[in-house]
Coordinates of C-alpha atoms and ligand atoms in Angstrom, one line a residue:
M1 CA 26.9 5.9 60.3
E2 CA 27.7 4.6 56.8
K3 CA 29.4 7.0 54.4
L4 CA 27.0 9.1 52.3
K5 CA 28.2 9.1 48.7
R6 CA 27.4 10.6 45.2
A7 CA 24.4 12.7 46.2
L8 CA 21.9 14.9 44.3
H9 CA 19.8 17.7 45.6
I10 CA 16.7 18.5 43.6
D11 CA 14.9 21.9 44.0
F12 CA 11.2 21.7 43.0
H13 CA 9.8 25.1 44.0
T14 CA 6.8 25.2 41.6
M15 CA 4.8 28.4 41.0
P16 CA 1.0 28.0 40.7
G17 CA -0.2 27.9 37.1
I18 CA 2.0 25.2 35.5
H19 CA -0.9 23.9 33.3
D20 CA 0.8 20.8 32.2
F21 CA 2.4 19.9 35.5
M22 CA 4.1 16.4 35.5
R23 CA 3.4 16.1 31.7
E24 CA 6.5 14.0 31.1
I25 CA 7.4 13.1 34.7
D26 CA 7.3 9.4 35.5
P27 CA 8.6 8.2 38.9
A28 CA 10.2 5.0 37.4
D29 CA 12.0 7.0 34.6
F30 CA 13.2 9.5 37.1
A31 CA 14.7 6.9 39.4
E32 CA 16.3 5.1 36.5
T33 CA 18.0 8.3 35.4
L34 CA 19.5 8.7 38.9
S35 CA 20.5 5.1 39.0
D36 CA 22.2 5.3 35.6
A37 CA 24.2 8.3 36.9
H38 CA 25.4 6.3 39.9
I39 CA 23.6 8.6 42.4
T40 CA 23.1 6.9 45.7
L41 CA 21.3 9.6 47.7
V42 CA 18.9 12.4 46.8
N43 CA 17.1 15.2 48.6
L44 CA 13.6 15.2 47.1
F45 CA 10.8 17.7 47.5
A46 CA 8.1 16.8 50.1
Q47 CA 7.1 20.5 50.3
C48 CA 8.6 23.5 48.4
N49 CA 9.2 27.1 49.4
I50 CA 6.0 28.1 47.6
G51 CA 4.3 25.9 50.2
F52 CA 3.0 23.1 47.9
S53 CA 3.3 19.5 48.9
Y54 CA 4.2 16.8 46.5
Y55 CA 2.5 13.8 48.2
K56 CA -1.2 13.2 49.2
T57 CA -1.3 15.4 52.2
D58 CA -4.2 15.8 54.7
I59 CA -2.5 18.8 56.4
G60 CA -0.6 20.8 53.7
I61 CA -1.5 22.1 50.2
P62 CA -0.9 19.6 47.4
Y63 CA 0.2 21.0 44.1
P64 CA -2.9 21.3 41.8
G65 CA -3.0 18.6 39.2
M66 CA -0.4 16.3 40.7
K67 CA -0.7 12.8 39.2
G68 CA -0.4 9.8 41.5
D69 CA 1.3 10.2 44.9
M70 CA 4.4 11.9 43.5
L71 CA 7.0 11.8 46.3
P72 CA 6.0 8.3 47.7
D73 CA 6.0 7.0 44.2
M74 CA 9.4 8.3 43.5
I75 CA 10.8 7.1 46.9
C76 CA 9.4 3.6 46.0
E77 CA 11.2 3.6 42.6
C78 CA 14.5 4.9 44.1
H79 CA 14.4 2.4 46.9
K80 CA 14.0 -0.4 44.3
R81 CA 17.3 0.8 42.9
G82 CA 19.1 1.2 46.1
I83 CA 18.9 5.0 46.2
K84 CA 18.2 6.7 49.6
V85 CA 15.8 9.6 49.6
V86 CA 15.8 12.4 52.0
A87 CA 12.6 14.5 52.1
Y88 CA 13.1 18.1 51.4
I89 CA 10.9 20.7 53.2
N90 CA 11.3 24.4 53.2
V91 CA 10.9 25.2 56.9
G92 CA 11.7 28.9 56.7
L93 CA 9.5 29.8 53.7
N94 CA 5.9 28.7 53.0
H95 CA 4.2 31.3 50.8
E96 CA 0.9 29.5 50.3
Y97 CA 0.5 29.1 54.1
A98 CA 1.8 32.6 54.7
R99 CA -0.6 34.3 52.3
K100 CA -3.6 32.5 53.8
N101 CA -2.5 33.1 57.4
Y102 CA -1.2 36.6 57.7
G103 CA -1.7 36.5 61.5
N104 CA 1.0 33.7 61.6
C105 CA 3.6 35.6 59.6
R106 CA 6.7 37.2 60.8
I107 CA 6.4 41.0 61.0
N108 CA 9.4 43.2 60.6
S109 CA 10.4 46.2 62.7
E110 CA 8.3 48.4 60.5
G111 CA 5.2 46.4 61.2
K112 CA 5.3 44.9 57.7
V113 CA 4.5 41.3 56.6
I114 CA 5.7 41.8 53.0
F115 CA 9.0 43.6 52.5
G116 CA 12.0 43.6 50.2
D117 CA 12.1 42.1 46.7
T118 CA 8.7 40.4 46.0
S119 CA 10.0 38.9 42.8
G120 CA 12.4 36.8 44.9
N121 CA 11.8 34.4 47.8
F122 CA 12.5 36.0 51.0
F123 CA 9.9 38.8 51.2
R124 CA 7.5 37.0 53.6
A125 CA 7.9 34.2 56.0
P126 CA 5.7 32.3 58.6
C127 CA 6.7 32.7 62.3
Y128 CA 7.7 29.6 64.4
N129 CA 6.1 31.2 67.6
S130 CA 2.7 31.4 65.8
E131 CA 0.4 28.5 65.1
Y132 CA 2.7 27.8 62.2
G133 CA 5.2 26.1 64.6
E134 CA 2.7 23.3 65.4
Y135 CA 1.5 23.2 61.8
L136 CA 5.1 22.6 60.6
L137 CA 5.7 19.8 63.2
S138 CA 2.5 18.1 62.0
V139 CA 3.5 18.3 58.4
I140 CA 6.9 16.8 59.2
R141 CA 5.2 14.0 61.2
E142 CA 2.9 13.3 58.2
I143 CA 5.9 13.3 55.7
F144 CA 7.5 10.5 57.7
E145 CA 4.3 8.6 58.1
K146 CA 3.0 8.8 54.5
C147 CA 6.2 8.9 52.5
Q148 CA 8.7 6.8 54.5
P149 CA 11.8 8.9 53.5
D150 CA 15.3 8.0 54.7
G151 CA 15.5 11.4 56.4
I152 CA 14.6 15.0 56.2
F153 CA 16.3 18.1 54.8
C154 CA 15.0 21.3 56.5
D155 CA 15.8 24.3 54.3
C156 CA 16.0 28.1 54.7
M157 CA 16.6 28.2 58.5
F158 CA 17.4 31.9 58.3
N159 CA 17.1 34.2 61.3
M160 CA 15.3 37.6 61.2
A161 CA 13.8 39.7 63.9
C162 CA 10.0 39.2 64.3
Y163 CA 7.5 41.6 66.0
C164 CA 4.4 39.6 65.5
N165 CA 2.0 39.4 68.4
S166 CA 3.1 36.0 69.5
C167 CA 6.8 36.9 69.5
T168 CA 6.2 40.3 71.1
E169 CA 4.1 38.8 74.0
K170 CA 6.7 36.1 74.6
M171 CA 9.6 38.5 74.5
I172 CA 7.8 40.9 77.0
S173 CA 7.0 38.0 79.3
E174 CA 10.6 36.8 79.2
G175 CA 11.8 40.4 80.0
I176 CA 13.4 40.9 76.7
D177 CA 13.9 44.6 75.7
I178 CA 12.1 44.6 72.4
K179 CA 13.9 47.9 71.4
N180 CA 17.1 46.1 71.6
G181 CA 17.7 44.7 68.1
S182 CA 20.4 42.2 69.1
A183 CA 18.3 40.9 72.0
V184 CA 15.3 40.4 69.6
Y185 CA 17.6 38.6 67.2
E186 CA 18.9 36.3 69.9
F187 CA 15.3 35.5 71.0
Q188 CA 14.6 34.3 67.4
H189 CA 17.9 32.4 67.4
K190 CA 16.6 30.5 70.5
T191 CA 13.3 30.0 68.9
M192 CA 15.0 28.4 65.9
K193 CA 17.1 26.1 68.1
D194 CA 13.8 25.1 69.8
I195 CA 12.0 24.3 66.6
C196 CA 15.1 22.3 65.5
R197 CA 14.9 20.2 68.7
K198 CA 11.2 19.6 68.3
I199 CA 11.8 18.5 64.6
K200 CA 14.6 16.2 65.7
D201 CA 12.3 14.6 68.2
I202 CA 10.0 13.6 65.3
V203 CA 12.8 12.2 63.1
P204 CA 12.8 8.3 63.6
A205 CA 16.1 7.0 65.0
G206 CA 18.7 6.3 62.4
K207 CA 17.1 8.6 59.7
L208 CA 19.1 11.5 58.3
C209 CA 18.3 15.0 59.4
Y210 CA 20.0 18.2 58.3
F211 CA 19.0 21.8 59.2
N212 CA 20.3 24.0 56.3
G213 CA 21.2 27.5 57.5
M214 CA 21.6 26.8 61.1
E215 CA 25.1 27.1 62.6
W216 CA 26.4 23.5 62.8
T217 CA 27.4 23.9 66.4
D218 CA 23.8 25.0 67.4
V219 CA 21.9 21.9 66.3
E220 CA 22.1 18.1 66.0
N221 CA 22.6 17.2 62.4
S222 CA 23.1 13.6 61.2
H223 CA 25.6 14.8 58.6
L224 CA 26.7 18.2 57.2
E225 CA 26.0 19.7 53.8
V226 CA 28.2 22.7 52.7
E227 CA 25.8 24.5 50.3
C228 CA 27.9 26.6 47.9
L229 CA 27.3 27.5 44.3
P230 CA 30.8 28.7 43.7
S231 CA 30.3 30.4 40.3
G232 CA 27.1 32.0 41.8
G233 CA 27.1 34.3 44.9
W234 CA 29.3 32.2 47.2
G235 CA 32.5 32.3 45.2
Y236 CA 35.4 29.8 45.1
D237 CA 36.7 30.8 48.6
Y238 CA 33.7 29.6 50.5
F239 CA 33.8 25.8 50.4
I240 CA 37.3 25.2 51.6
P241 CA 37.3 26.9 55.0
R242 CA 33.7 25.6 55.6
S243 CA 34.8 22.0 54.8
A244 CA 37.9 22.4 57.0
Y245 CA 35.7 23.1 59.9
A246 CA 32.8 20.7 58.9
R247 CA 35.1 17.7 58.8
M248 CA 36.1 18.4 62.5
L249 CA 32.3 18.2 63.4
S250 CA 31.2 15.2 61.4
D251 CA 32.5 12.2 59.5
N252 CA 29.9 12.7 56.8
V253 CA 30.3 16.0 55.0
I254 CA 28.8 16.7 51.6
Y255 CA 29.8 19.5 49.3
M256 CA 26.5 20.6 47.8
T257 CA 27.4 22.5 44.6
G258 CA 24.9 23.0 41.7
R259 CA 24.7 22.7 38.0
F260 CA 23.5 26.3 37.6
Q261 CA 25.4 29.1 35.9
A262 CA 24.1 31.8 38.0
S263 CA 22.0 30.8 41.1
W264 CA 19.4 28.4 42.3
G265 CA 16.3 28.5 40.0
D266 CA 18.4 29.3 36.9
F267 CA 16.6 26.7 34.7
G268 CA 18.5 27.5 31.6
G269 CA 21.9 27.8 33.2
Y270 CA 24.2 24.8 33.1
K271 CA 27.9 25.4 33.9
G272 CA 29.0 22.3 32.2
L273 CA 30.9 19.1 32.9
H274 CA 34.3 20.5 33.6
S275 CA 33.0 23.2 36.0
L276 CA 31.0 20.6 37.9
E277 CA 34.0 18.3 38.0
N278 CA 36.1 21.1 39.4
D279 CA 33.8 21.2 42.4
I280 CA 33.9 17.4 42.9
Q281 CA 37.7 17.7 42.9
D282 CA 37.7 20.3 45.5
A283 CA 35.6 17.9 47.6
M284 CA 38.1 15.1 46.9
L285 CA 41.0 17.3 48.1
Q286 CA 39.2 18.1 51.4
G287 CA 38.2 14.5 51.9
T288 CA 34.5 15.2 51.7
Q289 CA 31.6 13.7 49.6
F290 CA 29.7 15.7 47.0
S291 CA 26.2 16.5 45.8
V292 CA 25.0 18.3 42.7
G293 CA 22.0 20.7 43.0
D294 CA 19.5 20.8 40.2
H295 CA 16.0 22.1 39.7
M296 CA 13.6 19.7 38.0
H297 CA 11.3 21.2 35.3
P298 CA 7.7 20.9 36.5
A299 CA 6.4 19.4 33.3
E300 CA 9.4 17.8 31.5
G301 CA 11.3 16.4 34.4
L302 CA 15.1 16.0 34.4
V303 CA 17.4 17.1 31.6
D304 CA 19.0 13.9 30.4
D305 CA 22.3 15.5 29.2
I306 CA 22.9 17.0 32.7
Y307 CA 22.6 13.5 34.1
R308 CA 24.8 12.1 31.3
D309 CA 27.5 14.5 32.6
I310 CA 26.9 13.8 36.4
G311 CA 27.0 10.0 35.5
K312 CA 30.4 10.5 33.8
I313 CA 31.8 12.3 36.8
Y314 CA 30.3 10.0 39.4
R315 CA 31.4 6.8 37.6
K316 CA 34.9 8.3 37.3
Y317 CA 35.1 9.2 41.1
E318 CA 33.4 6.0 42.3
K319 CA 36.5 4.2 41.1
Y320 CA 38.5 6.0 43.8
E321 CA 36.2 5.0 46.6
R322 CA 38.2 1.7 47.1
W323 CA 41.0 3.9 48.5
T324 CA 39.1 7.0 49.8
D325 CA 36.6 5.1 52.0
G326 CA 38.0 5.1 55.5
C327 CA 40.6 7.9 54.7
K328 CA 40.7 11.2 56.6
Y329 CA 42.2 14.5 55.7
I330 CA 45.8 15.0 57.1
S331 CA 46.6 18.4 58.5
E332 CA 49.6 20.0 60.2
I333 CA 48.2 23.5 60.9
G334 CA 45.2 24.4 63.0
I335 CA 43.4 27.7 62.3
V336 CA 41.7 28.5 65.5
I337 CA 38.3 30.1 65.9
N338 CA 35.8 30.6 68.8
R339 CA 33.2 27.9 68.4
G340 CA 30.9 28.4 65.4
N341 CA 32.3 31.9 64.8
F342 CA 33.2 32.1 61.0
T343 CA 34.4 35.2 59.3
N344 CA 35.9 36.4 56.0
S345 CA 39.5 36.1 57.3
H346 CA 39.0 32.3 57.2
K347 CA 38.5 32.6 53.4
G348 CA 41.7 34.5 53.1
V349 CA 43.8 32.2 55.4
S350 CA 42.4 29.1 53.6
R351 CA 43.2 30.4 50.2
M352 CA 46.7 31.4 51.4
L353 CA 47.5 28.0 52.9
S354 CA 46.1 26.2 50.0
E355 CA 48.3 28.1 47.6
L356 CA 51.2 27.3 49.9
K357 CA 50.2 23.6 50.0
Y358 CA 49.9 23.3 53.7
G359 CA 47.4 20.9 55.3
F360 CA 45.1 22.6 57.7
D361 CA 41.8 22.3 59.7
I362 CA 39.7 24.9 61.2
I363 CA 39.3 24.1 64.9
D364 CA 37.6 25.5 68.0
E365 CA 38.1 25.3 71.8
T366 CA 36.2 22.0 72.0
M367 CA 38.6 20.2 69.8
D368 CA 42.0 18.4 70.2
F369 CA 44.9 20.7 69.5
S370 CA 47.7 18.2 70.2
K371 CA 48.1 16.8 66.7
Y372 CA 49.0 20.2 65.1
R373 CA 52.5 21.5 64.7
L374 CA 51.3 25.1 64.4
L375 CA 48.2 27.1 65.4
L376 CA 47.2 30.2 63.6
I377 CA 44.9 32.7 65.2
P378 CA 43.5 35.3 62.8
D379 CA 42.9 38.9 63.9
D380 CA 39.1 38.5 64.3
T381 CA 39.4 35.6 66.6
V382 CA 39.7 37.2 70.0
P383 CA 39.9 34.0 72.0
N384 CA 37.3 33.2 74.7
D385 CA 38.5 31.9 78.1
A386 CA 38.5 28.2 77.0
L387 CA 40.4 29.0 73.9
R388 CA 43.0 31.1 75.8
K389 CA 43.7 28.2 78.2
K390 CA 44.1 25.8 75.3
L391 CA 46.4 28.2 73.5
K392 CA 48.6 28.6 76.6
D393 CA 48.7 24.9 77.1
A394 CA 49.6 24.5 73.4
N395 CA 52.5 26.9 73.9
K396 CA 53.7 25.0 77.0
N397 CA 53.6 21.7 74.9
G398 CA 55.7 23.0 72.2
I399 CA 53.1 23.8 69.5
K400 CA 54.1 26.9 67.6
L401 CA 51.6 29.8 67.4
I402 CA 51.0 32.7 65.0
F403 CA 48.9 35.7 66.4
C404 CA 47.5 38.5 64.3
G405 CA 46.3 41.9 65.4
R406 CA 43.7 41.6 68.2
S407 CA 44.0 37.8 68.7
G408 CA 46.6 38.1 71.4
V409 CA 45.0 41.1 73.2
G410 CA 42.7 40.8 76.2
K411 CA 41.2 43.6 78.5
D412 CA 44.6 44.6 79.9
G413 CA 46.9 44.1 77.0
F414 CA 48.3 40.7 76.0
W415 CA 46.5 37.9 77.7
A416 CA 49.5 35.4 77.8
D417 CA 52.6 35.7 79.8
F418 CA 54.7 34.2 77.0
I419 CA 53.7 37.1 74.8
K420 CA 54.0 39.7 77.6
D421 CA 57.6 38.6 78.3
V422 CA 58.8 39.6 74.9
V423 CA 56.3 42.1 73.4
E424 CA 54.9 45.3 74.8
F425 CA 51.3 46.2 74.0
K426 CA 51.0 49.9 73.1
G427 CA 47.3 50.3 71.9
Y428 CA 45.3 50.0 68.8
D429 CA 45.8 51.4 65.3
D430 CA 42.5 51.5 63.4
T431 CA 43.8 53.2 60.2
D432 CA 44.2 50.9 57.3
N433 CA 47.1 52.9 55.5
G434 CA 50.0 51.8 57.6
Y435 CA 53.0 50.0 56.1
Y436 CA 55.6 47.3 57.2
K437 CA 59.2 47.0 56.3
L438 CA 61.0 43.7 56.3
K439 CA 64.5 43.7 58.0
E440 CA 65.7 41.3 55.3
T441 CA 64.5 41.2 51.8
S442 CA 64.9 38.3 49.4
E443 CA 65.0 38.1 45.6
D444 CA 61.2 37.8 45.4
T445 CA 60.5 40.8 47.7
A446 CA 61.3 44.4 47.2
D447 CA 63.3 46.6 49.6
M448 CA 60.3 49.0 50.3
P449 CA 57.6 49.4 52.9
Y450 CA 54.6 47.2 52.0
S451 CA 51.0 48.2 52.7
M452 CA 49.2 46.5 55.6
Y453 CA 45.7 47.2 54.2
T454 CA 44.2 46.7 57.7
G455 CA 44.4 48.3 61.1
G456 CA 45.6 46.2 64.0
I457 CA 47.6 46.8 67.2
L458 CA 50.6 48.8 68.2
M459 CA 53.4 46.7 69.8
T460 CA 57.1 46.8 70.3
A461 CA 59.6 44.0 70.7
K462 CA 61.4 44.2 74.0
D463 CA 64.5 42.9 72.2
K464 CA 64.9 44.4 68.7
K465 CA 66.4 41.2 67.3
D466 CA 63.0 39.6 67.6
E467 CA 61.6 42.1 65.1
L468 CA 61.2 40.7 61.6
A469 CA 59.5 43.8 60.3
S470 CA 59.1 47.3 61.6
R471 CA 56.1 49.6 61.3
V472 CA 56.3 52.5 58.9
K473 CA 53.9 55.3 59.4
P474 CA 52.4 57.3 56.5
Y475 CA 52.8 61.1 56.2
F476 CA 49.1 61.4 56.9
K477 CA 46.2 59.3 58.1
K478 CA 43.5 59.3 55.4
H479 CA 41.2 62.2 56.3
W480 CA 39.4 65.3 55.1
D481 CA 40.8 68.5 56.6
G482 CA 38.2 70.9 55.1
L483 CA 40.5 71.8 52.3
Q484 CA 41.9 68.5 51.0
G485 CA 40.9 64.9 51.1
Y486 CA 44.1 63.0 52.1
F487 CA 44.0 60.1 49.8
Y488 CA 47.8 60.1 48.8
T489 CA 49.5 59.0 52.0
P490 CA 53.0 57.7 51.2
P491 CA 55.2 56.0 53.8
E492 CA 57.2 58.6 55.9
C493 CA 59.5 56.7 58.4
E494 CA 59.6 54.0 61.0
D495 CA 57.6 55.1 64.1
G496 CA 59.3 52.8 66.6
Y497 CA 56.6 50.1 66.6
S498 CA 57.1 46.5 65.4
A499 CA 55.0 45.2 62.6
V500 CA 56.1 41.5 62.9
I501 CA 57.8 39.7 65.8
L502 CA 59.4 36.2 65.4
R503 CA 60.4 34.2 68.4
P504 CA 61.4 30.4 68.5
D505 CA 57.9 29.5 69.8
F506 CA 55.5 32.1 68.3
A507 CA 55.1 34.9 65.8
Y508 CA 53.0 38.0 66.1
I509 CA 51.8 40.1 63.1
S510 CA 50.4 43.4 64.3
F511 CA 47.7 43.6 61.5
D512 CA 45.5 41.1 59.7
P513 CA 47.2 39.6 56.6
F514 CA 44.3 37.1 56.1
V515 CA 41.3 39.2 55.7
S516 CA 43.3 41.5 53.4
Y517 CA 44.4 38.4 51.4
F518 CA 40.7 37.8 50.8
S519 CA 40.1 41.4 49.6
E520 CA 43.5 42.4 48.2
A521 CA 45.3 39.0 47.5
A522 CA 48.6 40.7 48.4
Y523 CA 51.4 38.4 47.3
F524 CA 53.8 40.0 49.8
H525 CA 51.5 39.1 52.7
K526 CA 51.6 35.5 51.6
K527 CA 55.4 35.7 51.4
L528 CA 55.5 37.0 54.9
V529 CA 53.3 34.3 56.4
A530 CA 55.2 31.6 54.4
K531 CA 58.4 32.9 56.0
L532 CA 56.9 32.8 59.5
I533 CA 55.5 29.3 59.1
S534 CA 58.7 27.8 57.7
A535 CA 60.7 29.4 60.5
L536 CA 58.4 27.9 63.2
M537 CA 57.6 24.7 61.4
P538 CA 60.7 23.7 59.4
T539 CA 59.3 20.2 58.4
R540 CA 56.1 20.0 56.5
L541 CA 53.8 17.3 55.0
I542 CA 54.2 18.4 51.4
E543 CA 57.1 20.2 49.7
C544 CA 56.8 20.9 46.0
D545 CA 57.6 23.1 43.0
L546 CA 53.9 23.3 41.9
P547 CA 52.5 26.7 40.8
S548 CA 50.4 28.6 43.3
T549 CA 47.3 28.0 41.1
S550 CA 47.5 24.2 41.7
R551 CA 46.5 22.4 44.9
A552 CA 48.0 19.5 46.8
T553 CA 46.6 17.7 49.9
L554 CA 47.0 14.5 51.7
T555 CA 44.3 12.1 53.1
G556 CA 45.0 8.8 54.5
C557 CA 44.5 5.8 56.8
D558 CA 46.8 3.4 58.7
N559 CA 48.3 1.6 55.6
Y560 CA 48.6 4.3 53.0
R561 CA 48.5 8.0 52.1
L562 CA 46.6 9.5 49.2
L563 CA 48.1 12.5 47.5
H564 CA 45.6 14.7 45.7
I565 CA 46.9 17.1 43.0
K566 CA 44.6 19.5 41.3
A567 CA 45.6 21.5 38.2
T568 CA 42.4 23.2 37.3
Y569 CA 41.5 26.6 38.7
P570 CA 38.8 29.1 38.0
E571 CA 39.4 32.1 35.9
P572 CA 37.9 35.5 36.4
R573 CA 35.6 36.4 33.5
G574 CA 33.6 39.5 33.8
K575 CA 32.1 39.7 37.3
V576 CA 32.4 35.9 38.1
N577 CA 35.0 33.1 38.2
I578 CA 34.4 30.2 36.0
V579 CA 36.0 26.9 34.9
E580 CA 35.6 25.9 31.2
E581 CA 38.1 23.2 30.7
P582 CA 40.6 21.3 32.9
G583 CA 43.9 22.9 33.6
V584 CA 47.1 20.9 32.7
L585 CA 50.3 20.6 34.8
P586 CA 53.2 19.4 32.7
A587 CA 55.0 16.2 33.7
R588 CA 58.1 16.1 35.9
H589 CA 57.0 18.3 38.7
I590 CA 58.5 17.0 42.0
V591 CA 56.4 16.5 45.2
S592 CA 58.1 15.4 48.3
V593 CA 55.8 13.9 51.0
E594 CA 56.8 13.4 54.6
G595 CA 57.4 9.7 55.4
E596 CA 59.0 6.8 53.7
F597 CA 56.8 5.0 51.2
R598 CA 58.0 2.0 49.3
S599 CA 55.6 2.3 46.4
V600 CA 53.6 5.1 44.7
K601 CA 50.7 4.2 42.5
H602 CA 48.8 6.4 40.1
L603 CA 45.1 5.8 40.8
P604 CA 42.8 4.3 39.8
G605 CA 44.9 2.3 37.2
E606 CA 47.6 1.6 39.8
N607 CA 50.5 2.3 37.5
E608 CA 53.8 2.7 39.4
V609 CA 55.0 6.3 39.6
M610 CA 58.7 7.2 39.8
S611 CA 59.6 7.9 43.4
K612 CA 62.6 7.8 45.8
I613 CA 63.1 7.8 49.5
K614 CA 65.4 10.5 50.9
D615 CA 65.9 11.7 54.4
G616 CA 62.6 10.4 55.8
R617 CA 60.7 11.8 52.8
T618 CA 59.4 10.3 49.6
E619 CA 60.1 12.3 46.4
I620 CA 57.6 11.7 43.7
T621 CA 58.0 12.7 40.0
L622 CA 54.5 13.5 38.8
P623 CA 53.3 12.6 35.3
Q624 CA 51.3 15.2 33.3
I625 CA 48.1 16.0 35.2
S626 CA 45.0 17.1 33.4
G627 CA 42.5 18.5 35.9
Y628 CA 43.1 16.2 38.8
D629 CA 44.9 13.1 39.9
M630 CA 45.2 10.9 43.0
F631 CA 48.3 8.9 44.0
C632 CA 48.5 6.2 46.6
L633 CA 51.6 6.1 48.7
Y634 CA 52.0 2.7 50.3
K635 CA 54.1 2.1 53.5
Ligands
ZN1 ZN1 6.8 36.1 65.3

């Protein structure tokens, strides 16, 4: 499939009662604005989460007072300008349908159709197992017939238990225990996968189709969109790990950020040019495409100045496409997960490795492990059988491994002989106030026991020289004894267990440094992991003296490598992190890239950059970088 580029996502959830609906909206002007901003793909409203259709429907409920045939007119004008249009439909929410068909709504465990915050969106939903299922499919069929879009974007594919009559009868007939919450949830999960399959059957061959909210590994998407408003609820640690997994599943990954300051629907919130550009730069560093989310005003249409800024950014990054087309992200470390099983520790490990400038993918048991030099298995990835086999094979083939906490433990202690041979499993430690003490300290660490912040396992090195850090127990576990709450729990003494083991072929950390890096950002955890990685993997793709706030990644193809350097980083302000202006890296930082490259060019101007080849690496002296820069390293 051709690469999707420079996308836009337009929300158009329109409440009833906009008396001057479409007052200033003209399909040709709309398409011209997109074209001027160099947008090539747009997700456009066929049906919103209120349940209104924006085309002349025979099945759905058209928005009252719609002029012309809104979506088909816009598609026609976009197509004239070479812009692809994907029809947006909210599959999970349809309030107009739901309020008129209460018998076809999801019913929660308390027997309620309406629950939660009724001034939000997710307080009522139609049920796929009711007549709504067929209704939805007929609407999607009609959208393709009447509007001729280039694909469909199915939104709000969220799972929730349903105790409506259709679901309950179906569950009972299938022998499902309706008192078992997780069985009921699983039944709905299966229902959702079924409805996705039925939708997919309607989508004409070659058209785009994305199910937003479904696990990527559960359904057949034509491409992947990582939805994330980083300054809103998602945070700046969401996109990187998701994209590191997405690019392993699809060649067409889009980072869908948004122009809003707070969240979707924030009409008056615009986070500004530099904040938007920061997200586009994050996409560039991960080798993905990008999309900006907007919400069109129902009477006035698009805000010109926002499209002025999107245009500025898209024109700027379009200039790099000559080099980026056909390039893939280059990694050296694989972060291993059970298929589709994402957790918070992936945010912590991704942040840590990004700060350390390592190239990494997130991979599961269905993927090729052979290209990695090192595999990292976080504590909450207790490998399934297929993954264990792959990890054992990786060890045999000389790939280095780092285990954390439970990731090496099966039913009867450690699941791999190569671990059992050198480490004894002694049980679990579920308290989070343990400590570890490094055998050797350096100038940037202190000679003191460091807090683990998580529980983990109890283990001992059979040979003490494999022990990189010992475990130090606190005087007390945190507890209430009826007289005192034991909050102050200083380290007492080593308790004979090992906290960290380092062997030539693997390392084992008894706790979870990654989930706690996400919650505590402990600098000393990062130093520890960096020490283990450099011991196991002495040569690396990028070596540099850049600050931890900057980022450096490599993408590439057969003939050249692209070095991406990012200087901008979000700053915490109040409760959120924001970007207001580009960060600046002074000139003369040195970045050494593995491989011998005869020429290094600063893109897109192609000015030669000072570089020298030394011991199989290329040392590049960077110019001053404002925000972001890309360099091409020619072989
Ligand atoms: Zn139901």
